[in-house]
Amino acid sequence: MIGKLLTADFLKIKRKGLWFLTALGPIGVVALQMVNYGVRKDYLLQQSEDDWSYYLLNVHSFTPLALVLGIAILTSFIASIENETNAWKQLIALPVSKLTVYLSKFTVLATLLLLSSTLLMVFTCAYGMFLDLGESVPYMELAKYSYYPYLAALPILALQLWIASVSHNQGIPITVGIFGVIFAYSAYVLPDWMIWKWPSLMNEWDEPIINVLFGLAVGIILYIIGMIDFARRDVK
């Protein structure tokens, strides 16, 4: 049944612009660096002896913002599609549990964000090669800066989906998402326990993998809490 629900959910978003938004995030992040390096390439190349690492840090400086904003928009869109067509009641009327419906929504969103992270890695690598930053491409670093923020942001995804799924007014999750972007922008002053800091990969131990582990653990917890709450509520 989960396979049929996933197929149906992907069909629902086919013409809703969500695939475009999924690609727009990584394109925008790399495009900012195209402008940055296009205007002052010589200056930027003088800032570090490791051109690739410095370039990846520049790209990563915008990744958390795009990721948090993208999560807010995608989760709200997913919930709005169901609200507009009154599809929640139709879904629950099927011989399928609410838990499965919620899992399907989360899986679709996680897949879109995973695709976005993959595109970010591809676009970042392609433009880095275009800039001729060096023959030795740091593929492991590319993967880290592309997928670590995604994994660290899973609690934000779980929280935003929870709020969007139970809110009658989609202005509420969008508002929470806007505050999330502000928090992500101010990550360097946030305490380590705030989930909006984790995609920045910053912490007092200077170990990005800690943010990833926190993201996976707390993401699972928030997902379970949101799923249970969704299952207990009356269908909108």
CSV table of C-alpha atoms in Angstrom, one decimal:
chain,number,residue,atom,x,y,z
A,1,MET,CA,0.0,0.0,0.0
A,2,ILE,CA,2.8,2.4,0.8
A,3,GLY,CA,4.1,2.0,-2.8
A,4,LYS,CA,0.7,3.0,-4.2
A,5,LEU,CA,0.5,6.0,-1.9
A,6,LEU,CA,4.0,7.1,-2.9
A,7,THR,CA,3.1,6.8,-6.6
A,8,ALA,CA,-0.1,8.8,-6.0
A,9,ASP,CA,1.8,11.5,-4.1
A,10,PHE,CA,4.4,11.9,-6.8
A,11,LEU,CA,1.7,12.2,-9.4
A,12,LYS,CA,0.0,14.9,-7.3
A,13,ILE,CA,3.1,17.1,-7.3
A,14,LYS,CA,3.9,16.4,-11.0
A,15,ARG,CA,2.5,19.7,-12.3
A,16,LYS,CA,2.6,21.7,-9.1
A,17,GLY,CA,6.1,23.2,-9.5
A,18,LEU,CA,7.7,21.2,-6.7
A,19,TRP,CA,10.2,19.6,-9.0
A,20,PHE,CA,11.2,23.0,-10.3
A,21,LEU,CA,11.6,24.3,-6.7
A,22,THR,CA,13.7,21.2,-5.9
A,23,ALA,CA,16.2,22.2,-8.6
A,24,LEU,CA,15.9,25.9,-8.0
A,25,GLY,CA,17.6,25.7,-4.6
A,26,PRO,CA,20.9,24.2,-5.7
A,27,ILE,CA,20.9,26.3,-8.9
A,28,GLY,CA,20.5,29.4,-6.8
A,29,VAL,CA,23.2,28.5,-4.3
A,30,VAL,CA,25.8,27.8,-7.1
A,31,ALA,CA,24.6,30.8,-9.1
A,32,LEU,CA,25.5,33.1,-6.2
A,33,GLN,CA,29.0,31.7,-6.4
A,34,MET,CA,29.1,32.2,-10.1
A,35,VAL,CA,28.4,35.9,-9.4
A,36,ASN,CA,30.9,36.0,-6.5
A,37,TYR,CA,33.7,34.4,-8.5
A,38,GLY,CA,32.8,36.1,-11.7
A,39,VAL,CA,33.2,39.5,-10.0
A,40,ARG,CA,36.3,38.9,-7.8
A,41,LYS,CA,37.8,35.6,-8.7
A,42,ASP,CA,41.4,36.8,-8.4
A,43,TYR,CA,40.8,38.2,-4.9
A,44,LEU,CA,39.0,35.0,-3.7
A,45,LEU,CA,41.8,32.7,-5.0
A,46,GLN,CA,44.3,34.7,-2.9
A,47,GLN,CA,42.4,34.1,0.3
A,48,SER,CA,43.5,30.5,0.7
A,49,GLU,CA,46.1,28.1,-0.6
A,50,ASP,CA,43.4,25.4,-0.9
A,51,ASP,CA,41.2,26.8,-3.6
A,52,TRP,CA,38.7,23.9,-3.6
A,53,SER,CA,38.2,24.1,0.2
A,54,TYR,CA,37.7,27.8,0.2
A,55,TYR,CA,35.2,27.5,-2.7
A,56,LEU,CA,33.2,24.8,-0.9
A,57,LEU,CA,33.1,26.9,2.2
A,58,ASN,CA,31.7,29.8,0.1
A,59,VAL,CA,29.0,27.5,-1.4
A,60,HIS,CA,28.2,26.1,2.0
A,61,SER,CA,27.6,29.5,3.5
A,62,PHE,CA,24.3,29.7,1.6
A,63,THR,CA,23.3,26.0,1.7
A,64,PRO,CA,21.6,26.1,5.2
A,65,LEU,CA,19.5,29.1,4.2
A,66,ALA,CA,18.3,27.5,1.0
A,67,LEU,CA,17.7,24.2,2.7
A,68,VAL,CA,15.6,25.6,5.6
A,69,LEU,CA,13.6,27.8,3.2
A,70,GLY,CA,13.1,25.0,0.8
A,71,ILE,CA,11.8,22.7,3.5
A,72,ALA,CA,9.2,25.3,4.6
A,73,ILE,CA,8.0,25.9,1.1
A,74,LEU,CA,7.8,22.2,0.1
A,75,THR,CA,6.1,21.0,3.2
A,76,SER,CA,3.5,23.8,2.9
A,77,PHE,CA,2.9,23.0,-0.7
A,78,ILE,CA,2.4,19.3,0.0
A,79,ALA,CA,-0.2,20.1,2.7
A,80,SER,CA,-1.9,22.7,0.5
A,81,ILE,CA,-2.4,20.2,-2.3
A,82,GLU,CA,-4.3,18.0,0.1
A,83,ASN,CA,-6.3,20.9,1.5
A,84,GLU,CA,-7.3,22.4,-1.8
A,85,THR,CA,-8.7,19.1,-3.1
A,86,ASN,CA,-10.1,18.0,0.3
A,87,ALA,CA,-8.0,14.9,-0.3
A,88,TRP,CA,-7.2,14.2,3.4
A,89,LYS,CA,-10.7,12.7,3.9
A,90,GLN,CA,-10.4,10.7,0.6
A,91,LEU,CA,-7.1,9.3,1.7
A,92,ILE,CA,-8.3,8.2,5.1
A,93,ALA,CA,-11.4,6.7,3.5
A,94,LEU,CA,-9.1,4.2,1.8
A,95,PRO,CA,-8.1,1.0,3.6
A,96,VAL,CA,-4.9,2.6,4.7
A,97,SER,CA,-3.7,3.9,8.1
A,98,LYS,CA,-3.0,7.5,8.9
A,99,LEU,CA,0.5,6.4,9.8
A,100,THR,CA,1.1,5.2,6.3
A,101,VAL,CA,-0.3,8.4,4.8
A,102,TYR,CA,2.1,10.4,6.9
A,103,LEU,CA,5.0,8.2,6.1
A,104,SER,CA,4.3,8.7,2.4
A,105,LYS,CA,4.3,12.5,2.7
A,106,PHE,CA,7.6,12.4,4.6
A,107,THR,CA,9.2,10.0,2.1
A,108,VAL,CA,8.2,12.3,-0.8
A,109,LEU,CA,9.7,15.3,0.9
A,110,ALA,CA,12.9,13.5,2.0
A,111,THR,CA,13.3,12.3,-1.6
A,112,LEU,CA,12.9,15.7,-3.1
A,113,LEU,CA,15.5,17.2,-0.6
A,114,LEU,CA,17.9,14.3,-1.3
A,115,LEU,CA,17.6,15.0,-5.0
A,116,SER,CA,18.2,18.7,-4.3
A,117,SER,CA,21.3,17.8,-2.3
A,118,THR,CA,22.6,15.6,-5.2
A,119,LEU,CA,22.0,18.4,-7.7
A,120,LEU,CA,23.9,20.7,-5.4
A,121,MET,CA,26.9,18.4,-5.4
A,122,VAL,CA,26.8,18.1,-9.2
A,123,PHE,CA,26.5,21.8,-9.8
A,124,THR,CA,29.1,22.7,-7.3
A,125,CYS,CA,31.5,20.2,-8.8
A,126,ALA,CA,30.8,21.3,-12.3
A,127,TYR,CA,31.4,25.0,-11.5
A,128,GLY,CA,34.5,24.2,-9.5
A,129,MET,CA,36.0,22.4,-12.4
A,130,PHE,CA,35.0,25.3,-14.7
A,131,LEU,CA,36.9,27.6,-12.3
A,132,ASP,CA,40.0,25.3,-12.6
A,133,LEU,CA,40.5,25.2,-8.9
A,134,GLY,CA,42.9,22.3,-9.2
A,135,GLU,CA,43.3,18.9,-10.7
A,136,SER,CA,42.5,17.0,-7.5
A,137,VAL,CA,38.8,17.3,-6.9
A,138,PRO,CA,37.9,16.7,-3.3
A,139,TYR,CA,34.9,14.4,-3.9
A,140,MET,CA,34.5,13.4,-0.2
A,141,GLU,CA,34.4,17.1,0.8
A,142,LEU,CA,31.9,17.7,-2.0
A,143,ALA,CA,29.7,14.9,-0.7
A,144,LYS,CA,30.0,16.1,2.9
A,145,TYR,CA,29.0,19.7,2.2
A,146,SER,CA,26.1,18.4,0.0
A,147,TYR,CA,24.6,15.7,2.2
A,148,TYR,CA,25.6,16.5,5.7
A,149,PRO,CA,23.4,19.6,5.9
A,150,TYR,CA,20.5,17.6,4.5
A,151,LEU,CA,20.9,14.9,7.2
A,152,ALA,CA,21.3,17.5,9.9
A,153,ALA,CA,18.1,19.3,8.7
A,154,LEU,CA,15.9,16.2,9.1
A,155,PRO,CA,14.5,17.5,12.4
A,156,ILE,CA,13.4,20.7,10.6
A,157,LEU,CA,11.7,18.7,7.9
A,158,ALA,CA,9.9,16.5,10.5
A,159,LEU,CA,8.8,19.6,12.5
A,160,GLN,CA,7.6,21.5,9.4
A,161,LEU,CA,5.7,18.6,8.1
A,162,TRP,CA,4.1,18.1,11.5
A,163,ILE,CA,3.0,21.7,11.6
A,164,ALA,CA,1.8,21.8,8.0
A,165,SER,CA,-0.2,18.6,8.3
A,166,VAL,CA,-2.2,19.6,11.4
A,167,SER,CA,-2.6,23.3,10.5
A,168,HIS,CA,-5.8,24.6,8.9
A,169,ASN,CA,-4.0,27.8,7.9
A,170,GLN,CA,-0.8,27.3,5.9
A,171,GLY,CA,0.4,30.7,7.0
A,172,ILE,CA,1.4,29.1,10.3
A,173,PRO,CA,4.1,26.7,8.9
A,174,ILE,CA,5.3,29.4,6.5
A,175,THR,CA,5.7,31.8,9.4
A,176,VAL,CA,7.6,29.1,11.3
A,177,GLY,CA,9.7,28.5,8.2
A,178,ILE,CA,10.6,32.2,7.9
A,179,PHE,CA,11.7,32.3,11.6
A,180,GLY,CA,13.7,29.1,10.8
A,181,VAL,CA,15.5,30.9,7.9
A,182,ILE,CA,16.3,33.8,10.3
A,183,PHE,CA,17.7,31.3,12.8
A,184,ALA,CA,19.7,29.5,10.1
A,185,TYR,CA,21.2,32.9,9.0
A,186,SER,CA,22.2,33.6,12.6
A,187,ALA,CA,23.5,30.1,13.2
A,188,TYR,CA,26.9,31.3,14.5
A,189,VAL,CA,25.3,32.9,17.6
A,190,LEU,CA,22.8,30.1,18.3
A,191,PRO,CA,23.3,27.5,21.0
A,192,ASP,CA,24.3,24.0,19.7
A,193,TRP,CA,21.0,22.5,20.8
A,194,MET,CA,18.8,24.5,18.4
A,195,ILE,CA,17.9,22.4,15.3
A,196,TRP,CA,18.2,25.3,12.9
A,197,LYS,CA,21.9,25.6,13.7
A,198,TRP,CA,22.7,22.0,12.7
A,199,PRO,CA,22.6,22.4,8.9
A,200,SER,CA,25.4,24.9,9.2
A,201,LEU,CA,27.6,22.0,10.6
A,202,MET,CA,28.9,24.3,13.3
A,203,ASN,CA,29.3,23.2,16.9
A,204,GLU,CA,31.6,23.8,19.8
A,205,TRP,CA,33.5,20.5,19.1
A,206,ASP,CA,34.1,21.6,15.5
A,207,GLU,CA,32.9,18.1,14.3
A,208,PRO,CA,30.2,18.3,11.6
A,209,ILE,CA,29.4,14.6,12.0
A,210,ILE,CA,27.9,15.4,15.4
A,211,ASN,CA,25.3,17.6,13.8
A,212,VAL,CA,24.5,14.8,11.4
A,213,LEU,CA,24.0,12.3,14.3
A,214,PHE,CA,21.9,14.8,16.2
A,215,GLY,CA,19.9,15.4,13.0
A,216,LEU,CA,19.2,11.7,12.5
A,217,ALA,CA,18.3,11.0,16.1
A,218,VAL,CA,16.1,14.1,16.7
A,219,GLY,CA,14.6,13.8,13.2
A,220,ILE,CA,13.4,10.3,14.0
A,221,ILE,CA,11.9,11.4,17.3
A,222,LEU,CA,10.1,14.4,15.8
A,223,TYR,CA,8.8,12.3,13.0
A,224,ILE,CA,7.4,9.8,15.3
A,225,ILE,CA,5.8,12.5,17.5
A,226,GLY,CA,4.3,14.2,14.5
A,227,MET,CA,3.0,11.0,13.0
A,228,ILE,CA,1.3,9.9,16.2
A,229,ASP,CA,-0.2,13.4,16.7
A,230,PHE,CA,-1.5,13.3,13.0
A,231,ALA,CA,-3.0,9.9,13.5
A,232,ARG,CA,-4.9,11.0,16.6
A,233,ARG,CA,-6.4,14.1,15.1
A,234,ASP,CA,-9.7,14.4,13.2
A,235,VAL,CA,-9.2,14.6,9.4
A,236,LYS,CA,-9.4,18.2,8.2
